[in-house]
Coordinates of C-alpha atoms and ligand atoms in Angstrom, one line a residue:
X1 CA 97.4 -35.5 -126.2
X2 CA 95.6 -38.3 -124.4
X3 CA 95.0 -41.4 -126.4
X4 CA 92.2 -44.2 -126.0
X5 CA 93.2 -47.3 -123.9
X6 CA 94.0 -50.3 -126.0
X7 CA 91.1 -52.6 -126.3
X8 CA 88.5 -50.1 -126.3
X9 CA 87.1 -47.8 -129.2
X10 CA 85.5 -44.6 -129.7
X11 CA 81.8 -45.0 -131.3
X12 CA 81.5 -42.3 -133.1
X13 CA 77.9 -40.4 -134.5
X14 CA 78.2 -42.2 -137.8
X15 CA 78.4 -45.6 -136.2
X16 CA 76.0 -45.2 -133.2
X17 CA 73.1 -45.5 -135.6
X18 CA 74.1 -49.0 -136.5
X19 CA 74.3 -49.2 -132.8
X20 CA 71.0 -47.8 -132.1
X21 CA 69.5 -49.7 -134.6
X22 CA 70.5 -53.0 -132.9
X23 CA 69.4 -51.9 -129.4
X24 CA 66.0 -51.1 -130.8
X25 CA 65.7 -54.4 -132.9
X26 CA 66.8 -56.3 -129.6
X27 CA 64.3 -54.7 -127.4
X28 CA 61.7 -55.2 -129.8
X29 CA 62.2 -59.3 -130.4
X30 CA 62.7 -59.4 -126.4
X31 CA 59.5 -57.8 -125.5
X32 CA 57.7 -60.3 -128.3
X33 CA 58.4 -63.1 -125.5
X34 CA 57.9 -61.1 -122.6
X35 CA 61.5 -59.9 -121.7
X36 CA 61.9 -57.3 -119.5
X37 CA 65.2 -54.9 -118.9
X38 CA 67.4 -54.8 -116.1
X39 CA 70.2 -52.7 -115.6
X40 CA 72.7 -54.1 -112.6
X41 CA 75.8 -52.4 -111.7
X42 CA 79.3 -52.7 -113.7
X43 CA 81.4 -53.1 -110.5
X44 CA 80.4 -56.3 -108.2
X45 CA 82.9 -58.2 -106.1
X46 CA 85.4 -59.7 -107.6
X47 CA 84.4 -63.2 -105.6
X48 CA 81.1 -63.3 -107.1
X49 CA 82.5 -64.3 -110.6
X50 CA 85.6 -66.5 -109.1
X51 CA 82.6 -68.3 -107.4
X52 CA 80.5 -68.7 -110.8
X53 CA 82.4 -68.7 -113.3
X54 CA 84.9 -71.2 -112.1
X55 CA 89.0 -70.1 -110.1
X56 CA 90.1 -72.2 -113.5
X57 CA 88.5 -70.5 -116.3
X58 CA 90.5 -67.9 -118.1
X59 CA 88.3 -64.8 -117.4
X60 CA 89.2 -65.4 -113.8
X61 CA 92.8 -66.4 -113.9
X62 CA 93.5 -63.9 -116.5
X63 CA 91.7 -61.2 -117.2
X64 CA 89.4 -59.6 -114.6
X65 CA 89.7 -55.8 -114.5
X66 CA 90.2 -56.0 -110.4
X67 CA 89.6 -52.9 -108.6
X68 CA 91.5 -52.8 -104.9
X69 CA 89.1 -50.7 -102.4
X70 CA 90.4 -51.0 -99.0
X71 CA 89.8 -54.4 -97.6
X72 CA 87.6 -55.1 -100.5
X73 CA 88.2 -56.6 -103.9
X74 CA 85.5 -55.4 -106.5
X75 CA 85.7 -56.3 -110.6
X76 CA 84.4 -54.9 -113.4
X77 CA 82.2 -57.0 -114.7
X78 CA 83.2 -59.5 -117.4
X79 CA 79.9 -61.0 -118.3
X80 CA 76.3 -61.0 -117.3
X81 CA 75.0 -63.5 -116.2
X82 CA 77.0 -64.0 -112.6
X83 CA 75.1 -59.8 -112.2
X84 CA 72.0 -60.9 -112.7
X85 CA 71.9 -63.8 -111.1
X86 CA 72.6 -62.0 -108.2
X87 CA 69.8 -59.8 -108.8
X88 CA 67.6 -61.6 -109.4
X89 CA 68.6 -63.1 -105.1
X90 CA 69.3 -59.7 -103.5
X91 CA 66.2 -58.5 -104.7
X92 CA 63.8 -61.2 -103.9
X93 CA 62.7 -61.5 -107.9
X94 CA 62.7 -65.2 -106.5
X95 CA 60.1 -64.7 -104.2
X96 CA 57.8 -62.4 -105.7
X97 CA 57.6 -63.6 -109.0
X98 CA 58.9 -66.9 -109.4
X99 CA 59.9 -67.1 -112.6
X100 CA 61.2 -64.2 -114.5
X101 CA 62.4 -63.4 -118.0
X102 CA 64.8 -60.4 -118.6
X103 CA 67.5 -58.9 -120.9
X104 CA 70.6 -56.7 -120.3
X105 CA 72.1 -54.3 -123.0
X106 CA 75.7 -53.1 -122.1
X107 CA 79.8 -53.1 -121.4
X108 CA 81.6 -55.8 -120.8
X109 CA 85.1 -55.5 -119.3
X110 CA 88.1 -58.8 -119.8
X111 CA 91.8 -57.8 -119.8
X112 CA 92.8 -59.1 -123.0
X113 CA 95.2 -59.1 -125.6
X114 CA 93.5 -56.6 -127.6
X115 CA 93.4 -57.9 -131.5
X116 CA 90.6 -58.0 -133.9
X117 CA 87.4 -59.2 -132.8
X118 CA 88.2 -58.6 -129.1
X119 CA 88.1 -56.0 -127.0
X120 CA 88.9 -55.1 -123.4
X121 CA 85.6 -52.8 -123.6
X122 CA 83.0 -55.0 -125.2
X123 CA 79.3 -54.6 -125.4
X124 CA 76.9 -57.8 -124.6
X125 CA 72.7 -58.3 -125.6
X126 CA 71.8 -60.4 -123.3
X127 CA 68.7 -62.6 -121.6
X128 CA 68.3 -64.6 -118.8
X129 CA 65.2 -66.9 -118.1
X130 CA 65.4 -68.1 -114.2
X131 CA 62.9 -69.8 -112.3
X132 CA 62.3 -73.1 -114.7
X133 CA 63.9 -76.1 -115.7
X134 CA 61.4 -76.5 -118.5
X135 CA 63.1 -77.7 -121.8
X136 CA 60.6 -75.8 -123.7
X137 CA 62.3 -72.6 -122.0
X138 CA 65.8 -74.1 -124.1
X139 CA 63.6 -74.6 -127.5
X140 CA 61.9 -70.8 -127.1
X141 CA 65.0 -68.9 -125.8
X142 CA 67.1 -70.4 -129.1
X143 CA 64.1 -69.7 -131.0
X144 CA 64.6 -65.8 -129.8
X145 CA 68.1 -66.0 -130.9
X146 CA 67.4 -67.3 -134.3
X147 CA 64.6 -64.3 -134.4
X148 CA 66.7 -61.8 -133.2
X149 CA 69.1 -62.4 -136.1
X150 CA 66.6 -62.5 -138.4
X151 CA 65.2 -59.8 -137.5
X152 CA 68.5 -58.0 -138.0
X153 CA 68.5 -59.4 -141.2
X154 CA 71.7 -61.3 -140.5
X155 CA 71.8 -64.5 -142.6
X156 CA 74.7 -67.3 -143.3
X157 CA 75.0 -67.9 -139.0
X158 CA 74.9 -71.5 -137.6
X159 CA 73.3 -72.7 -134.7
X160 CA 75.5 -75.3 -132.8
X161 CA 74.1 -77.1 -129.4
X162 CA 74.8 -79.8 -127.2
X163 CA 74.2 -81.1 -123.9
X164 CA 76.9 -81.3 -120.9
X165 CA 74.4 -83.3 -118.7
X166 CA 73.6 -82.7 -115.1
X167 CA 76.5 -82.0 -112.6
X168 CA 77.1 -85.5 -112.1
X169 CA 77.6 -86.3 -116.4
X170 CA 79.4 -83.6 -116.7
X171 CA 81.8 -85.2 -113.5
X172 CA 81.4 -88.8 -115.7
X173 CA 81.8 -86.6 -119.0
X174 CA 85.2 -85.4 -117.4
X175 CA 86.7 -88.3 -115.9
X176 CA 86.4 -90.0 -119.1
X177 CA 88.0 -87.2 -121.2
X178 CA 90.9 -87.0 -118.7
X179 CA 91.7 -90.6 -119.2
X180 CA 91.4 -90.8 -122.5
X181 CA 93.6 -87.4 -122.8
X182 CA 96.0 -88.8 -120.1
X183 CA 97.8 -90.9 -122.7
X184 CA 98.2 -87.5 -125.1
X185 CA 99.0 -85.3 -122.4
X186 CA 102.8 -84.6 -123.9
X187 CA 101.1 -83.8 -127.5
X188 CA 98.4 -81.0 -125.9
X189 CA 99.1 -77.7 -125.5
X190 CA 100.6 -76.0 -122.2
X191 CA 97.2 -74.3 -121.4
X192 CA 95.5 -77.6 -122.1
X193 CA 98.3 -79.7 -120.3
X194 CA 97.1 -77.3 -117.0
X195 CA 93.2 -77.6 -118.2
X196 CA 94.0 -82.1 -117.8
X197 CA 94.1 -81.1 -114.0
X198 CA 91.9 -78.8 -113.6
X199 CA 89.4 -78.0 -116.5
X200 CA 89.5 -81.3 -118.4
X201 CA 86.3 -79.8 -120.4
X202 CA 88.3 -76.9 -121.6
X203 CA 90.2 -79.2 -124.0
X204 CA 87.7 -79.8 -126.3
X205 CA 87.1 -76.0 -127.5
X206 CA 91.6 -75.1 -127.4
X207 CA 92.2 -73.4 -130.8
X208 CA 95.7 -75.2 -131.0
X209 CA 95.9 -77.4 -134.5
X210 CA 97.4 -80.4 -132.6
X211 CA 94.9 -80.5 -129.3
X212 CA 92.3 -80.2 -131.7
X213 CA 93.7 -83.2 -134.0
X214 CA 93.5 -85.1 -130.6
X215 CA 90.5 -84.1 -129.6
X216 CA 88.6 -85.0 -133.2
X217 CA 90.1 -89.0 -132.5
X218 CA 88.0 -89.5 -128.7
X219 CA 84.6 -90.1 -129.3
X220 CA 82.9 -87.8 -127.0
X221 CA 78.8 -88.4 -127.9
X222 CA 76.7 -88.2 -125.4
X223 CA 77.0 -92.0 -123.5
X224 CA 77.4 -89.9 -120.2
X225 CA 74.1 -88.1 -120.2
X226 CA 71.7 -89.8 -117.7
X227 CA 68.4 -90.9 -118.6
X228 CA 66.8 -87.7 -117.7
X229 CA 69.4 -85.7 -119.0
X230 CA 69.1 -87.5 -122.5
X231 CA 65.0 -86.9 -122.5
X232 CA 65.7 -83.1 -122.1
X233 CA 68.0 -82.6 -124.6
X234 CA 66.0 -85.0 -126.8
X235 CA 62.8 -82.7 -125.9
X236 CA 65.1 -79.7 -126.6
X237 CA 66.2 -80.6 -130.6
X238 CA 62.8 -82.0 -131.3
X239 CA 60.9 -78.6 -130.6
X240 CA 63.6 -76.6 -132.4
X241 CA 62.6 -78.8 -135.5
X242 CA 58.9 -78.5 -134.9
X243 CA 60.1 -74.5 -135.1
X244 CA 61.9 -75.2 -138.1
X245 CA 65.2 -73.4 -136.2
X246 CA 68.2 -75.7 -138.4
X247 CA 71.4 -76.3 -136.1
X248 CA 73.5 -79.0 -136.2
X249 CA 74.7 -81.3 -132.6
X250 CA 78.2 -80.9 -131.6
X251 CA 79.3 -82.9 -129.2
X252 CA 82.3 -81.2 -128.3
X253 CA 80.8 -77.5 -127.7
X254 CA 81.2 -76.9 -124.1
X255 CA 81.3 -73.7 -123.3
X256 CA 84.0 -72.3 -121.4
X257 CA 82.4 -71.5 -117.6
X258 CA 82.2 -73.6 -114.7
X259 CA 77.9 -73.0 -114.3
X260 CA 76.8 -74.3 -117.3
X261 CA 75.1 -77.5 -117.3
X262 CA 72.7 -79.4 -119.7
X263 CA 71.4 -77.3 -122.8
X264 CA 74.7 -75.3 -124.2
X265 CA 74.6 -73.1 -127.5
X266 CA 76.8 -71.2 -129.6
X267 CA 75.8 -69.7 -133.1
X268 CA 78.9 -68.8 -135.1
X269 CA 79.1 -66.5 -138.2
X270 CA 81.3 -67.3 -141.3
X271 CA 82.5 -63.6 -141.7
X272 CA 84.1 -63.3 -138.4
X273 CA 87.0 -65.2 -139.1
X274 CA 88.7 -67.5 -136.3
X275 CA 86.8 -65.1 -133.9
X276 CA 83.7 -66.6 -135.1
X277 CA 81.2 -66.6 -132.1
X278 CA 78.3 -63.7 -132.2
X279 CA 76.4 -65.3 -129.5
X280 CA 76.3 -68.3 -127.1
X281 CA 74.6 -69.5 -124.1
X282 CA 73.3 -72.1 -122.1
X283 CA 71.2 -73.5 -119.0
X284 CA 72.7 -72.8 -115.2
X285 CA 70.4 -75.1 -113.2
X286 CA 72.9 -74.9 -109.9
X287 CA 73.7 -71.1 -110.4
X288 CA 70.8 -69.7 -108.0
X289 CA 71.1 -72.5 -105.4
X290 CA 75.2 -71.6 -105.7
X291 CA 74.4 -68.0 -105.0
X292 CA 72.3 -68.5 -102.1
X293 CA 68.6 -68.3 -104.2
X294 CA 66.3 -71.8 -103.9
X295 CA 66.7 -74.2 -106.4
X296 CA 65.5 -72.9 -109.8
X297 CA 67.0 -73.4 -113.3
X298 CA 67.8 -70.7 -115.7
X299 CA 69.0 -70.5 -118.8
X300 CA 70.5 -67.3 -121.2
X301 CA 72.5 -66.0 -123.7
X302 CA 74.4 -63.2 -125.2
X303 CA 75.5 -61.7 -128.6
X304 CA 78.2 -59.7 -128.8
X305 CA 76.9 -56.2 -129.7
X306 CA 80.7 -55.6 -131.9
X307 CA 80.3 -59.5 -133.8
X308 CA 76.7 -58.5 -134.1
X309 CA 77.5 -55.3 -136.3
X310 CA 80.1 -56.4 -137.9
X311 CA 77.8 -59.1 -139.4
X312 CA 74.7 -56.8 -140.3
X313 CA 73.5 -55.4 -143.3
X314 CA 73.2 -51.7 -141.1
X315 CA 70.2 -49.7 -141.3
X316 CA 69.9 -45.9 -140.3
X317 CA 68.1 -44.9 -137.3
X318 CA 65.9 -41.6 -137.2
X319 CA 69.4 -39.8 -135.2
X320 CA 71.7 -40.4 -137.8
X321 CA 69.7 -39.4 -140.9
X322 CA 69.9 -35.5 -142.2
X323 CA 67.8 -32.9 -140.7
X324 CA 64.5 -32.6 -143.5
X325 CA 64.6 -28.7 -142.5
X326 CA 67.6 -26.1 -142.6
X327 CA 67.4 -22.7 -141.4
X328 CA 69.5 -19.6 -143.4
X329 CA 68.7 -16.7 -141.0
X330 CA 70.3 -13.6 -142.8
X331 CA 71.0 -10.5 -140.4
X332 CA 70.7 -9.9 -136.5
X333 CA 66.8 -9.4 -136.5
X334 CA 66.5 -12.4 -138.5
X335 CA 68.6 -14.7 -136.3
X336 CA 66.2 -13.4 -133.4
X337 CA 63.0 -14.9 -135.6
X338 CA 64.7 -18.1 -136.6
X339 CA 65.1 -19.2 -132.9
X340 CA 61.5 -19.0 -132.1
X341 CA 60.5 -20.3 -135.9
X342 CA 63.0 -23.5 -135.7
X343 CA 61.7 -23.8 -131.8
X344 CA 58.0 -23.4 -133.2
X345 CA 59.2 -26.2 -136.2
X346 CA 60.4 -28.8 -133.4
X347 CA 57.2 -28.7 -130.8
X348 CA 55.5 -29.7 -134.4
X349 CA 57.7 -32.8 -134.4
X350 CA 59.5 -31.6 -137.1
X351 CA 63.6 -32.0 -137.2
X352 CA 65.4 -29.0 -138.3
X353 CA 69.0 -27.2 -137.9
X354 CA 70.6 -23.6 -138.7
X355 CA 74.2 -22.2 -139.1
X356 CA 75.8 -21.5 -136.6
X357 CA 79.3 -20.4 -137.8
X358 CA 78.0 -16.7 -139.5
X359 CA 78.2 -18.3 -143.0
X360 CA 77.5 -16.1 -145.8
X361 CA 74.0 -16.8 -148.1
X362 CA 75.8 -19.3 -150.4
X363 CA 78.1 -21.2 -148.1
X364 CA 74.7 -21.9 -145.9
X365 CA 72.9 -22.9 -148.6
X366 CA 76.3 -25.3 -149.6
X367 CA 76.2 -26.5 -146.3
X368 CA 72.4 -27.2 -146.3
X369 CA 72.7 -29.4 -149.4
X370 CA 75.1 -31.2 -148.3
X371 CA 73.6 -32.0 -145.3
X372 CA 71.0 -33.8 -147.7
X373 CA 68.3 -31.0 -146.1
X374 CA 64.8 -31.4 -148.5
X375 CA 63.8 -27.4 -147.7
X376 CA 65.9 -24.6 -146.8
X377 CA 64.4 -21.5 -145.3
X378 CA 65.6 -18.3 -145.8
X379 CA 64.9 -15.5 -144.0
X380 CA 66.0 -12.0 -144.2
X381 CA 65.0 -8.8 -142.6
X382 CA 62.9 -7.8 -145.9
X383 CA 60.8 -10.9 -145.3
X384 CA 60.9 -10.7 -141.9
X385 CA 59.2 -7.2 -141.7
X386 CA 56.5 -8.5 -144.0
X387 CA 55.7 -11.6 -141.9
X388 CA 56.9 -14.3 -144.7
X389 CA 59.8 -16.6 -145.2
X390 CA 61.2 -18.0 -148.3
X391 CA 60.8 -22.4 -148.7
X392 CA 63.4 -23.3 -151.4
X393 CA 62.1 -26.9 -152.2
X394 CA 65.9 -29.2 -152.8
X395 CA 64.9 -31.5 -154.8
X396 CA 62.8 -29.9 -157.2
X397 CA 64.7 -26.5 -157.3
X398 CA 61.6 -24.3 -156.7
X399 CA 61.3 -21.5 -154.2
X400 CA 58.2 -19.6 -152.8
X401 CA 57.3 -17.4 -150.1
X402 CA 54.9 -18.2 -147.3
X403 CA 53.1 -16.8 -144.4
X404 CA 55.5 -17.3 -141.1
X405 CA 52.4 -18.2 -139.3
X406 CA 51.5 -21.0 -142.3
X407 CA 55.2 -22.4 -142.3
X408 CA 54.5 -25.7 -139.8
X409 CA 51.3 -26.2 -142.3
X410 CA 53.4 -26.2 -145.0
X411 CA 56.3 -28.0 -143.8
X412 CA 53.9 -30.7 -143.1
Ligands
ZN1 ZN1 72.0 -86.0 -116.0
ZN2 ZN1 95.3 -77.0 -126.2

């Protein structure tokens, strides 16, 4: 018997309402700021997330899903962003519209150690805004985050954000971390021992209880911003409080991937555990100009669609709830009717199901109940030569016949 891969689940009928339900919720906030969906392809070449994403970061070293085709090296994809970015070139979305606002709903793909909280199969909600530098753009997009959870009815999240400055504070940010870290370099960690040469930055978000001790003694701040780095972020916090979104500065979020510059978010959740990011983002200004595009800014995020659930209340969607109507067709003749009464039912909107395993009069009417049905039908050949049906009302134990020709009246 074949078995699922590890890291990656099975979502089954009962959960894809929660699933479903989140989807819908996600569309609906997007669209409220003028989002629009775009679907781009799960395999793209490999180099185009080495180039983005950084040859240092982890997703790259480690755990890219590689797919060898010829002389040609594609990847499943492990994120977004890198996608759509790409899009949003190939396309011309640059050209035509200038600036654009979209959102992706889908699978994700890292080799990981599968444990809790983290799949190889993973599902990302996603937006990107590209075409505009505009701090505004940073206040409104974490002002859709906040909404979107809200409007999930997810409470107790926090909202953490920082600036990394433009590519040249983020070079000044570095060289200073790397000589203040110097000094501790035999106390860090291996991976961070590796990350002082290459990914000094990396340092500040290791999990490891003594690189963290470290980290918490340099005063990191935000002395290597520039003056126009400064005024952004500055414009950034002050609209958030005119929105009343709360989030706290934190001066060591970072952000794991090589594109991110200025504005950089992450909004944890305290049931999650030590896994405890549902969502992150941040601003790309050098992305599209990277890629090949002009030079425009952009800025996105994504929750994970697994963290997400996990974290909400769940509410049923229209799929997963019990068919209102339930059909007991008694008889050959009968079984004829019901497929052109439960056919008639349907085209009226109405949601309805019969048996489909020959069950006897009582174990379909069982079965009906505890489907949680509200009317049961029944129909026999008696009824059926006199044009009527019998409605046996659920919840208030009645039962009367009708009219076949009145039934969708009734029903309704
Ligand atoms: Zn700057
Ligand atoms: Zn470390």
């Amino acid at each position: 018997m074949f078995k699922r891969i590890p890291g990656t689940k099975d979502i089954l009928p009962e959960e894809a309402g929660g699933w479903q339900a989140i989807e819908k919720t996600a569309r609906e906030t997007f669209s409220l700021y003028n989002y629009k969906e775009i679907r781009t392809p799960l395999i793209e070449e490999a180099a185009l997330f080495n180039r983005t994403l950084g040859n240092s970061t982890e997703i790259v070293q480690k755990q890219m899903f590689l797919i060898h085709n010829q002389e040609d090296l594609y990847a499943l994809r492990p994120e977004g962003t890198a996608s759509i970015v790409r899009s949003y070139i190939e396309n011309n979305l640059d050209k035509e519209e200038g600036f654009v606002k979209l959102y992706y709903i889908g699978p994700m793909f890292r080799m990981e150690r599968p444990q809790k909280g983290r799949l190889r199969q993973f599902h990302h909600i996603g937006c990107e805004a590209i075409g505009s530098q505009d701090a505004a753009l940073d206040t409104e997009i974490i002002g859709m985050a906040k909404r979107l959870l809200d409007n999930l009815s997810i409470g107790g999240y926090s909202i953490k954000i920082n600036s990394l400055g433009c590519s040249r504070d983020k070079e000044k940010l570095s060289l200073s971390l790397k000589e203040s870290l110097e000094k501790e370099k035999d106390n860090l960690c291996q991976d961070c021992r590796l990350r002082l040469e290459n990914n000094v930055l990396r340092i500040l978000d290791c999990k490891n209880e003594n690189c963290r001790k470290i980290v918490d003694k340099i005063d990191t701040g935000h002395s290597t911003l520039c003056p126009e780095c400064r005024e952004h972020f500055d414009k950034v916090t002050s609209g958030l409080d005119s929105l009343g979104v709360h989030f706290t500065v934190e001066p060591r979020l970072v952000r794991g991937l090589d594109y991110y510059n200025r504005t950089v978010f992450e909004i944890t959740h305290a049931s999650l555990g030590s896994q405890d990011a549902i969502g992150a983002g941040g601003r790309y200004n050098n992305l599209v100009s990277q890629l090949g595009g002009p030079d425009a800014g952009g800025i996105g995020f994504a929750f994970g669609v697994e963290r997400l659930i996990l974290a909400s209340p769940g509410e049923k969607t229209e799929e997963t709830k019990a068919a209102p109507v339930y059909l007991v067709a008694l008889g050959d003749k009968a079984k004829t009717a019901g497929i052109k009464i439960l056919d008639r039912l349907r085209s009226s909107g109405i949601k309805c199901d019969t048996d489909y395993l020959g069950k006897s009069l009582k174990a379909s009417m069982r079965r009906a109940n505890d489907a949680g049905a509200r009317y049961v039908l029944i129909l026999g050949d008696n009824e059926l030569e006199n044009g009527n049906i019998s409605v046996k009302d659920m919840t208030q134990g009645t039962q009367k016949e009708t009219k076949i020709e009145n039934l969708n009246e009734e029903l309704k």
